[in-house]
């Protein structure tokens, strides 16, 4: 450091002392203004993890001005005298409730209006001084050598000098006594124990951990050194038990694929995991092998207190941790379901076409029913109810008949191809093999989606046309005569918000996939199907075998029925909600667009010019594309996140898909004859 910089530093810090100190004393002994200004002086504007933060200029100033140093020592000694911090150490940045929504609301409120503890606590000081989230990052970038020098210059004492009540070490021991009790109680809850039946015949590792820690705490309180060494057998045994507790939690999370998991159990396990991590940080603070460890541990405790307090209201991390496992279980279900939507052989391909024709047939009928419902004089709510009923019953019928609604595929198949990519990342030796295999699977998905589109559209058009013609012949009434301008106008991608409305439908398609996975996971966790199978009244009424068949039917169909029902409600109520909010909201779906196109043409007696027909056909294609890309994009994003696959993989996957398309473009539309070139990732 050059002389000019030293003088500049001395002047800056000196101004702080001149501002806050008068006549060799602090203006207000309980004021924190000096600390706030001092921290602000060293706080970087944009802290970066890889850049160190130096406090050299403060150290130089204190060394050059012993009188100022003495003032600061007295001020800090008075400020930190008997400050409590045990509650902050046990609670800050740890889930306090199993209610996820409550926890999110509490943290969001705390960001706007922070909770302020009592003024006799250390947390009050940290709230006022280190009030930014970034403070927890840059403070750890101060070199330990500089912190040790500051420790000596300000005559701080280590935490091992006393275990009397209200001493720092006593506070630390109280926290380490409290956290295991909380963990042990939470781990003994019935919903948590149900996740780890493997441990039902053994003593809980949390109870053993608590007992072992009690012995260490007692040893520290009664010993002269007020610490233990790393060679202590109690300490080594404690680390083993801590590891067993971590394995307990890991096993519970792993068993979620067998037993399902609820948000409450997920939060309980997350809380135990956070508490175990807190103990993992605190346990080494009890170990002193050499004299300098006392200073080092004391500084580490201070840094951790600042970090925990800064992160206590972190909403993003809470949402990420709380939803990742649930999203994995949901997408795991949709991945299993999605396997049925990806064809490989010509037989499967034309089987998909047949199923799509069936789906198009039902949708053609739904288009006519919706048009008839639109003529009923009722409120917006009445139309929402009628449309929702029409859509829901139709989609459920498509599902139960084994037919296919094309745009339902992307939300289901995204997780399937991500699962294939995940397995490829584990098995493939070369990155290009992994990505090329993914591209081949995507080609199978795309052609399956393509033929499903074709089947739906090709069948919905003639069924709607035949239906409206039959009604006209029987009742001598063209039901689309006054509606055709809207029916055809809504297909125009330029002069109507058809693309935006198709995107809304894509979001609802994604949500229906989420609902399906969520229902399946919840029922599995609550053992719904086993309850039905063993229901005494049902077994007495229908017999054991029929009751078992009922349970199997519910297991394989209930999630699909509920998700299709809700999908119908979403589509049927969107326009009415838009009217209520004063927004132009509606949905566009490719299969319904095809049926409406037929109804519109008949309504105007087929007098449409080529431009109108061309724009309508283009609109139907764009609607289908938006249905696909939005639902698939959202689903694959969720699948990526649930499996911790980096988003950087997107670019590599897109490149592999493009290369494969250039080599074999037909494989994206029809089954290739050479199956050796179309192997899937198993």
XYZ file of C-alpha atoms in Angstrom:
682
model
C 0.000 0.000 0.000
C 1.508 3.374 -1.030
C 1.742 6.409 1.257
C -0.989 8.315 -0.576
C -3.471 5.473 -0.145
C -2.520 5.172 3.534
C -3.166 8.855 4.111
C -6.474 8.645 2.268
C -7.534 5.633 4.370
C -6.425 7.310 7.596
C -8.398 10.421 6.776
C -11.581 8.516 5.863
C -11.671 6.395 9.013
C -10.488 9.333 11.076
C -13.491 11.314 9.911
C -15.743 8.567 11.246
C -14.116 8.820 14.678
C -14.356 12.603 14.651
C -18.005 12.381 13.669
C -19.081 9.872 16.338
C -16.684 10.509 19.244
C -16.374 13.654 21.371
C -14.109 14.321 24.349
C -12.698 10.788 24.281
C -16.104 9.120 24.517
C -18.849 7.980 22.213
C -21.712 10.423 21.833
C -24.323 7.775 22.648
C -23.133 4.522 24.178
C -26.028 2.444 22.870
C -25.960 3.928 19.360
C -24.930 1.785 16.407
C -24.285 4.622 13.951
C -20.509 4.245 14.103
C -20.641 0.510 13.319
C -23.161 1.096 10.527
C -20.929 3.725 8.906
C -17.782 1.657 9.410
C -19.284 -1.446 7.761
C -20.657 0.706 4.955
C -17.136 1.953 4.316
C -15.868 -1.572 3.574
C -19.008 -3.076 2.031
C -18.379 -3.655 -1.717
C -21.042 -2.398 -4.096
C -21.260 -5.724 -5.957
C -19.719 -8.509 -3.870
C -18.230 -11.352 -5.879
C -17.494 -14.753 -4.403
C -14.020 -14.998 -5.908
C -12.824 -11.517 -4.834
C -11.345 -10.947 -1.363
C -12.327 -7.949 0.752
C -9.487 -6.319 2.689
C -9.780 -4.355 5.943
C -6.098 -3.418 5.869
C -6.788 0.306 6.055
C -8.744 -0.137 9.314
C -5.935 -2.223 10.801
C -3.354 0.371 9.781
C -5.419 3.179 11.312
C -5.840 1.361 14.632
C -2.123 0.565 14.771
C -1.199 4.191 14.101
C -3.725 5.675 16.556
C -3.670 3.807 19.884
C -5.912 6.451 21.481
C -8.616 5.855 18.889
C -8.170 2.123 19.315
C -8.789 2.413 23.066
C -11.951 4.416 22.390
C -13.192 1.698 20.056
C -12.322 -1.087 22.511
C -14.331 0.566 25.259
C -17.256 1.250 22.951
C -17.414 -2.326 21.663
C -17.002 -3.814 25.145
C -19.999 -1.822 26.331
C -22.008 -2.544 23.194
C -21.547 -6.343 23.199
C -21.778 -6.847 26.952
C -24.023 -9.847 27.790
C -25.719 -9.871 24.405
C -27.900 -12.951 23.865
C -27.597 -14.859 20.591
C -28.813 -18.401 21.321
C -32.222 -17.941 19.695
C -30.675 -16.551 16.528
C -28.202 -19.413 16.338
C -30.934 -22.034 16.726
C -33.608 -20.434 14.516
C -32.135 -18.078 11.899
C -32.299 -19.468 8.321
C -33.994 -22.680 9.554
C -37.585 -23.595 8.719
C -39.811 -22.815 11.666
C -43.004 -24.468 10.444
C -44.094 -27.391 8.281
C -46.628 -25.109 6.576
C -44.892 -24.079 3.348
C -47.295 -21.254 2.452
C -47.088 -19.790 5.957
C -43.283 -19.873 5.846
C -43.174 -18.120 2.473
C -45.618 -15.411 3.589
C -43.685 -14.870 6.797
C -40.388 -14.415 4.970
C -41.890 -12.132 2.332
C -43.392 -9.951 5.057
C -40.054 -9.912 6.882
C -38.352 -8.622 3.744
C -40.700 -5.645 3.619
C -41.056 -5.139 7.365
C -38.165 -6.973 9.067
C -38.681 -8.579 12.443
C -36.804 -6.608 15.098
C -35.660 -8.535 18.190
C -35.168 -7.029 21.639
C -32.349 -4.534 21.983
C -30.464 -6.695 24.474
C -29.813 -9.348 21.816
C -26.926 -9.684 19.397
C -29.410 -10.158 16.576
C -30.609 -6.584 17.070
C -27.097 -5.315 16.348
C -26.683 -7.575 13.325
C -30.063 -6.507 11.946
C -29.011 -2.867 12.113
C -25.427 -3.256 10.895
C -25.433 -6.209 8.468
C -28.880 -5.676 6.963
C -28.183 -6.676 3.350
C -28.288 -10.261 2.044
C -24.917 -9.676 0.377
C -23.283 -8.977 3.754
C -23.210 -12.705 4.402
C -21.093 -13.139 1.244
C -18.463 -10.428 1.417
C -17.799 -10.702 5.147
C -16.473 -14.236 4.603
C -14.104 -12.915 1.944
C -12.090 -10.974 4.488
C -8.768 -12.867 4.909
C -8.494 -14.778 8.189
C -5.063 -13.213 8.809
C -6.628 -9.744 8.864
C -9.463 -10.880 11.133
C -6.942 -12.360 13.577
C -5.024 -9.062 13.631
C -8.264 -7.163 14.268
C -9.114 -9.632 17.046
C -5.826 -8.835 18.803
C -5.942 -5.075 18.170
C -9.397 -4.769 19.748
C -8.476 -7.035 22.675
C -11.364 -9.415 22.077
C -11.571 -12.456 24.319
C -12.247 -15.933 23.002
C -15.448 -17.757 23.937
C -13.654 -20.359 26.077
C -12.833 -18.086 29.030
C -16.058 -18.880 30.882
C -19.122 -21.130 30.883
C -21.083 -18.952 33.288
C -24.661 -18.026 32.488
C -24.948 -15.491 29.610
C -21.342 -16.109 28.556
C -20.865 -16.775 24.785
C -19.813 -20.392 25.388
C -22.829 -21.007 27.609
C -25.092 -19.582 24.913
C -23.462 -21.868 22.338
C -23.885 -24.951 24.517
C -27.537 -24.101 25.180
C -28.164 -23.949 21.440
C -26.369 -27.257 20.838
C -28.505 -28.792 23.555
C -31.747 -27.406 22.104
C -31.365 -28.273 18.398
C -30.960 -32.079 18.899
C -34.084 -32.126 21.067
C -36.032 -30.453 18.279
C -34.615 -32.835 15.677
C -35.382 -35.883 17.765
C -38.986 -34.791 18.360
C -39.604 -34.037 14.694
C -38.011 -37.308 13.559
C -40.352 -39.244 15.868
C -43.506 -37.859 14.236
C -45.653 -40.552 12.645
C -45.575 -39.114 9.102
C -41.775 -38.943 9.182
C -41.294 -42.426 10.653
C -43.564 -43.789 7.916
C -40.976 -42.686 5.352
C -38.221 -44.850 6.909
C -39.691 -48.210 7.997
C -36.137 -49.609 7.810
C -35.413 -47.882 11.139
C -38.532 -49.083 12.952
C -36.647 -51.908 14.714
C -33.712 -49.756 15.812
C -33.142 -46.940 18.251
C -33.492 -43.568 16.612
C -30.042 -42.198 15.666
C -31.269 -38.777 16.759
C -31.851 -40.003 20.305
C -28.371 -41.557 20.421
C -26.884 -38.340 19.006
C -28.633 -36.282 21.662
C -27.339 -38.502 24.480
C -23.770 -38.424 23.170
C -23.832 -34.659 22.830
C -25.139 -34.293 26.383
C -22.058 -36.089 27.673
C -19.755 -33.783 25.717
C -21.576 -30.671 26.928
C -21.328 -31.847 30.519
C -17.637 -32.560 30.051
C -17.051 -29.048 28.691
C -19.009 -27.379 31.490
C -17.107 -29.195 34.235
C -13.658 -29.288 32.609
C -10.944 -26.690 33.051
C -10.319 -26.160 29.315
C -14.017 -25.702 28.463
C -13.373 -27.576 25.212
C -12.540 -31.021 23.821
C -9.903 -32.273 21.425
C -10.360 -34.035 18.109
C -8.895 -37.207 19.686
C -11.719 -37.429 22.193
C -13.636 -40.700 21.753
C -16.919 -38.967 22.559
C -16.269 -36.502 19.744
C -15.481 -39.265 17.231
C -18.604 -41.164 18.231
C -20.657 -37.981 17.890
C -19.498 -37.530 14.283
C -20.497 -41.118 13.487
C -23.956 -40.593 14.970
C -24.326 -37.308 13.062
C -23.578 -39.199 9.858
C -26.220 -41.782 10.744
C -28.765 -38.996 11.247
C -27.947 -37.623 7.806
C -28.387 -41.091 6.308
C -31.772 -41.329 8.045
C -32.968 -38.143 6.316
C -31.458 -39.151 2.965
C -33.215 -42.522 3.181
C -36.535 -40.819 3.946
C -36.192 -38.613 0.864
C -35.124 -41.584 -1.274
C -38.180 -43.572 -0.127
C -40.486 -40.885 -1.507
C -40.540 -42.805 -4.799
C -42.053 -45.774 -2.922
C -44.399 -44.076 -0.502
C -44.973 -40.642 -2.034
C -44.454 -37.494 0.007
C -46.587 -34.587 1.195
C -45.492 -30.966 1.443
C -45.747 -31.211 5.246
C -43.436 -34.232 5.456
C -41.113 -32.641 2.921
C -40.863 -29.518 5.090
C -40.290 -31.564 8.245
C -37.434 -33.474 6.623
C -35.962 -30.259 5.239
C -36.036 -28.724 8.702
C -34.228 -31.727 10.185
C -31.653 -31.554 7.382
C -31.081 -27.841 8.032
C -30.693 -28.475 11.750
C -28.203 -31.264 11.069
C -26.214 -28.894 8.879
C -26.314 -26.281 11.658
C -24.944 -28.834 14.112
C -22.269 -29.799 11.587
C -21.080 -26.194 11.667
C -21.295 -25.797 15.444
C -19.706 -29.074 16.579
C -16.163 -28.135 15.399
C -16.391 -25.003 17.565
C -16.157 -27.254 20.627
C -12.792 -28.644 19.487
C -9.555 -26.947 20.559
C -6.330 -28.779 19.707
C -4.006 -25.814 20.113
C -4.186 -22.356 21.638
C -4.668 -20.479 18.353
C -7.790 -22.574 17.670
C -9.596 -20.556 20.332
C -9.282 -17.313 18.375
C -10.035 -19.017 15.084
C -13.198 -20.684 16.420
C -14.406 -17.447 18.008
C -14.048 -15.611 14.700
C -15.794 -18.458 12.859
C -18.716 -18.246 15.279
C -19.032 -14.502 14.620
C -18.935 -15.010 10.846
C -21.548 -17.752 11.002
C -23.847 -15.583 13.115
C -23.665 -12.833 10.491
C -24.281 -15.326 7.672
C -27.266 -17.008 9.360
C -28.864 -13.673 10.149
C -28.428 -12.415 6.577
C -30.030 -15.520 5.074
C -32.898 -15.893 7.535
C -35.455 -14.412 5.113
C -34.191 -16.050 1.922
C -37.372 -16.854 -0.024
C -35.737 -18.160 -3.207
C -33.763 -20.836 -1.402
C -36.844 -21.842 0.598
C -38.947 -22.305 -2.540
C -36.141 -24.121 -4.338
C -35.518 -26.591 -1.521
C -39.182 -27.093 -0.692
C -40.411 -27.764 -4.218
C -37.543 -29.670 -5.818
C -38.364 -33.108 -4.429
C -42.095 -32.630 -4.976
C -41.492 -31.568 -8.572
C -39.303 -34.647 -9.022
C -42.055 -36.956 -7.760
C -44.646 -35.232 -9.941
C -42.499 -35.419 -13.079
C -41.555 -39.004 -12.195
C -45.231 -39.920 -12.515
C -45.645 -38.012 -15.784
C -42.478 -39.687 -17.088
C -44.018 -43.117 -16.540
C -47.244 -41.959 -18.178
C -45.366 -40.278 -21.020
C -43.730 -43.523 -22.101
C -47.052 -44.483 -23.708
C -47.045 -41.330 -25.849
C -43.736 -41.947 -27.656
C -44.003 -44.355 -30.577
C -41.162 -46.340 -32.133
C -42.393 -48.975 -34.559
C -44.789 -48.399 -37.480
C -47.395 -50.396 -35.559
C -47.178 -48.032 -32.579
C -47.140 -45.042 -34.938
C -50.393 -46.010 -36.661
C -51.813 -47.038 -33.287
C -51.238 -43.440 -32.198
C -52.998 -42.247 -35.360
C -55.984 -44.451 -34.537
C -56.133 -43.122 -30.958
C -55.845 -39.540 -32.237
C -58.702 -40.106 -34.689
C -60.827 -41.239 -31.743
C -59.878 -38.117 -29.804
C -60.695 -35.932 -32.808
C -64.097 -37.608 -33.133
C -65.054 -36.681 -29.549
C -63.680 -33.146 -29.892
C -65.764 -32.649 -33.050
C -68.870 -33.405 -30.999
C -67.664 -31.108 -28.196
C -67.310 -28.235 -30.688
C -70.974 -28.558 -31.666
C -72.130 -28.801 -28.040
C -70.131 -25.713 -27.086
C -71.647 -23.773 -29.984
C -75.119 -24.751 -28.790
C -74.237 -23.752 -25.204
C -73.081 -20.350 -26.454
C -76.629 -19.638 -27.645
C -78.080 -20.072 -24.161
C -78.952 -16.761 -22.524
C -77.140 -16.887 -19.191
C -74.487 -15.100 -17.157
C -70.748 -15.315 -17.694
C -70.629 -17.749 -14.781
C -73.355 -19.838 -16.414
C -71.388 -20.069 -19.643
C -68.221 -20.902 -17.692
C -70.054 -23.743 -15.943
C -71.553 -25.131 -19.158
C -68.315 -24.865 -21.135
C -66.302 -26.410 -18.299
C -68.772 -29.279 -18.000
C -68.604 -29.876 -21.751
C -64.798 -29.830 -21.876
C -64.292 -31.878 -18.708
C -66.681 -34.692 -19.611
C -65.251 -34.793 -23.120
C -61.623 -34.963 -21.989
C -62.437 -37.627 -19.401
C -64.236 -39.632 -22.093
C -61.168 -39.347 -24.366
C -58.956 -40.543 -21.528
C -61.141 -43.473 -20.460
C -61.660 -44.632 -24.048
C -57.917 -44.777 -24.569
C -57.992 -42.041 -27.219
C -55.432 -39.263 -27.550
C -55.702 -35.491 -27.350
C -52.515 -34.425 -29.131
C -51.508 -31.491 -26.985
C -51.737 -33.546 -23.792
C -48.566 -35.324 -24.882
C -45.873 -32.650 -24.352
C -46.586 -32.173 -20.648
C -46.283 -35.933 -20.143
C -43.388 -36.731 -22.473
C -41.013 -33.943 -21.383
C -40.165 -35.760 -18.174
C -39.698 -38.993 -20.110
C -37.023 -37.610 -22.384
C -35.334 -35.836 -19.468
C -35.306 -39.158 -17.633
C -33.627 -40.639 -20.682
C -31.101 -37.797 -20.705
C -30.456 -38.306 -16.990
C -29.747 -41.993 -17.554
C -27.594 -41.107 -20.542
C -25.536 -38.746 -18.405
C -24.816 -41.626 -16.053
C -24.188 -44.319 -18.667
C -22.749 -42.690 -21.765
C -19.003 -42.374 -21.935
C -19.019 -39.616 -24.534
C -21.043 -36.413 -24.424
C -21.900 -36.544 -28.134
C -23.361 -40.056 -27.708
C -25.561 -38.834 -24.877
C -26.873 -35.880 -26.871
C -27.314 -37.804 -30.119
C -29.323 -40.467 -28.293
C -31.461 -37.707 -26.854
C -31.974 -36.250 -30.352
C -33.165 -39.626 -31.654
C -35.635 -39.933 -28.785
C -36.857 -36.383 -29.444
C -37.416 -37.313 -33.104
C -39.621 -40.190 -31.949
C -41.527 -37.799 -29.694
C -41.937 -35.207 -32.450
C -43.291 -37.658 -35.008
C -45.639 -39.100 -32.359
C -46.901 -35.586 -31.684
C -47.133 -34.892 -35.415
C -49.290 -37.917 -36.196
C -51.461 -37.158 -33.147
C -52.002 -33.628 -34.492
C -52.890 -35.056 -37.877
C -55.332 -37.575 -36.412
C -57.086 -35.008 -34.215
C -57.381 -32.356 -36.909
C -58.351 -34.706 -39.723
C -61.179 -36.236 -37.677
C -62.458 -33.147 -35.812
C -63.108 -31.251 -39.059
C -65.448 -33.775 -40.771
C -67.215 -34.749 -37.527
C -68.059 -31.101 -36.789
C -69.084 -30.542 -40.392
C -71.256 -33.662 -40.443
C -72.811 -32.775 -37.102
C -73.813 -29.239 -38.058
C -75.146 -30.494 -41.398
C -77.245 -33.158 -39.643
C -78.721 -30.562 -37.257
C -79.510 -28.308 -40.208
C -81.213 -31.157 -42.069
C -83.301 -32.289 -39.100
C -84.233 -28.925 -37.605
C -83.727 -26.692 -40.642
C -81.488 -24.451 -38.543
C -77.896 -23.446 -39.258
C -76.545 -23.075 -35.711
C -73.402 -21.245 -36.923
C -75.149 -18.765 -39.211
C -74.639 -15.851 -36.807
C -71.473 -17.174 -35.190
C -69.272 -17.780 -38.231
C -67.506 -14.363 -38.180
C -66.205 -15.086 -34.673
C -65.462 -18.755 -35.371
C -63.274 -17.907 -38.372
C -62.023 -14.576 -37.068
C -60.589 -16.243 -33.948
C -58.360 -18.390 -36.176
C -56.658 -15.449 -37.854
C -53.140 -15.164 -36.359
C -52.759 -11.532 -37.473
C -56.038 -9.823 -36.627
C -56.871 -11.829 -33.474
C -54.907 -12.785 -30.341
C -55.026 -16.440 -31.421
C -51.324 -17.028 -30.698
C -51.614 -15.494 -27.209
C -54.731 -17.523 -26.466
C -52.985 -20.677 -27.714
C -50.160 -19.936 -25.276
C -52.676 -19.762 -22.422
C -53.960 -23.183 -23.440
C -50.341 -24.412 -23.409
C -49.982 -23.242 -19.805
C -53.159 -25.118 -18.847
C -51.863 -28.244 -20.585
C -48.735 -27.974 -18.433
C -50.814 -27.480 -15.285
C -52.936 -30.528 -16.068
C -49.748 -32.613 -16.185
C -48.704 -31.163 -12.816
C -52.101 -32.006 -11.345
C -51.884 -35.568 -12.618
C -48.473 -36.108 -11.021
C -49.505 -34.353 -7.813
C -52.648 -36.484 -7.391
C -50.674 -39.666 -8.028
C -47.988 -38.681 -5.497
C -50.523 -37.651 -2.853
C -52.579 -40.828 -3.214
C -49.446 -42.943 -2.999
C -48.345 -41.148 0.182
C -51.804 -41.507 1.756
C -52.041 -45.174 0.662
C -55.411 -44.477 -0.971
C -55.344 -47.525 -3.233
C -54.357 -49.878 -0.407
C -57.140 -48.421 1.724
C -59.668 -49.137 -1.024
C -58.311 -52.652 -1.486
C -58.644 -53.454 2.217
C -61.881 -51.551 2.885
C -64.038 -53.982 4.941
C -67.380 -52.696 3.612
C -66.260 -52.921 -0.021
C -64.847 -56.430 0.458
C -68.070 -57.539 2.096
C -70.207 -55.984 -0.670
C -68.195 -56.830 -3.794
C -65.792 -59.523 -2.659
C -62.029 -59.475 -2.345
C -61.222 -59.839 -6.057
C -63.629 -57.151 -7.279
C -62.486 -54.774 -4.564
C -58.910 -55.335 -5.663
C -59.900 -54.577 -9.258
C -61.607 -51.371 -8.097
C -58.432 -50.345 -6.274
C -56.311 -51.116 -9.360
C -58.682 -49.114 -11.544
C -58.392 -46.125 -9.224
C -54.617 -46.470 -9.138
C -54.296 -46.400 -12.917
C -57.053 -43.940 -13.813
C -57.924 -41.562 -10.985
C -55.023 -39.135 -11.496
C -55.815 -38.925 -15.217
C -59.518 -38.365 -14.592
C -58.878 -35.532 -12.128
C -56.271 -33.827 -14.324
C -58.496 -34.016 -17.427
C -61.424 -32.728 -15.413
C -59.447 -29.725 -14.226
C -58.078 -29.151 -17.707
C -61.659 -28.842 -18.904
C -62.466 -26.377 -16.124
C -59.430 -24.271 -17.043
C -60.430 -24.107 -20.710
C -64.103 -23.532 -20.029
C -63.759 -20.732 -17.480
C -60.913 -18.660 -18.952
C -63.100 -16.443 -21.166
C -65.532 -15.723 -18.318
C -62.676 -14.840 -15.981
C -61.385 -12.511 -18.683
C -64.782 -10.796 -18.833
C -64.785 -10.403 -15.028
C -61.275 -8.900 -15.051
C -61.857 -6.800 -18.145
C -59.102 -8.639 -20.031
C -59.112 -10.285 -23.426
C -58.522 -13.821 -22.154
C -59.531 -16.994 -23.932
C -58.043 -20.281 -25.103
C -57.242 -21.735 -28.510
C -56.618 -25.437 -28.997
C -55.602 -26.956 -32.335
C -58.221 -29.718 -32.342
C -61.058 -27.381 -31.384
C -59.737 -24.863 -33.905
C -60.124 -27.488 -36.629
C -63.701 -28.226 -35.561
C -64.557 -24.524 -35.334
C -63.112 -24.019 -38.812
C -65.606 -26.547 -40.164
C -68.472 -24.918 -38.263
C -67.511 -21.466 -39.525
C -67.328 -22.582 -43.143
C -70.753 -24.197 -42.917
C -72.164 -21.157 -41.124
C -71.243 -18.913 -44.074
C -72.378 -21.495 -46.633
C -68.774 -22.137 -47.781
C -68.474 -18.662 -49.310
C -65.030 -18.030 -47.809
C -62.365 -16.743 -50.202
C -58.910 -18.283 -50.521
C -57.320 -15.642 -48.259
C -59.678 -16.415 -45.395
C -59.172 -20.144 -45.820
C -55.395 -19.706 -46.040
C -55.198 -17.533 -42.918
C -57.431 -19.956 -41.018
C -55.297 -22.974 -41.936
C -52.142 -21.062 -41.016
C -53.783 -20.045 -37.749
C -54.639 -23.662 -36.916
C -51.003 -24.653 -37.504
C -49.658 -21.811 -35.354
C -52.159 -22.583 -32.604
C -50.935 -26.186 -32.540
C -47.323 -25.055 -32.476
C -47.949 -22.698 -29.525
C -49.907 -25.395 -27.667
C -46.942 -27.711 -28.104
C -44.021 -25.363 -27.482
C -45.460 -23.681 -24.371
C -46.595 -26.856 -22.607
C -43.454 -28.759 -23.597
C -41.157 -25.863 -22.676
C -42.681 -25.443 -19.212
C -42.687 -29.193 -18.607
C -39.112 -29.742 -19.709
C -37.993 -26.761 -17.610
C -39.626 -28.304 -14.541
C -38.077 -31.671 -15.359
C -34.625 -30.075 -15.727
C -34.973 -28.362 -12.375
C -36.308 -31.410 -10.543
C -33.275 -33.448 -11.603
C -30.640 -30.724 -11.143
C -29.636 -30.818 -14.809
C -27.925 -27.519 -15.727
C -29.745 -25.246 -18.167
C -26.551 -25.115 -20.251
C -27.624 -28.525 -21.560
C -30.373 -26.807 -23.574
C -27.911 -25.402 -26.106
C -26.150 -28.728 -26.574
C -29.437 -30.589 -26.924
C -30.783 -28.119 -29.489
C -27.583 -28.503 -31.479
C -27.849 -32.312 -31.390
C -31.509 -32.172 -32.475
C -30.646 -29.880 -35.404
C -27.794 -32.147 -36.526
C -30.060 -35.176 -36.377
C -32.803 -33.333 -38.294
C -30.387 -32.469 -41.106
C -29.240 -36.085 -41.338
C -32.646 -37.763 -41.104
C -35.482 -35.205 -41.486
C -38.073 -37.886 -42.295
C -37.545 -39.500 -38.885
C -39.304 -36.467 -37.361
C -42.502 -37.276 -39.284
C -42.624 -41.012 -40.068
C -41.034 -44.123 -38.504
C -37.631 -44.912 -40.011
C -37.203 -48.406 -41.340
C -33.718 -48.973 -39.935
C -34.326 -49.359 -36.201
C -30.619 -49.580 -35.490
C -30.365 -45.881 -36.238
C -33.368 -45.057 -34.097
C -32.381 -46.671 -30.802
C -33.800 -45.087 -27.709
C -31.990 -44.382 -24.499
C -33.065 -47.078 -22.098
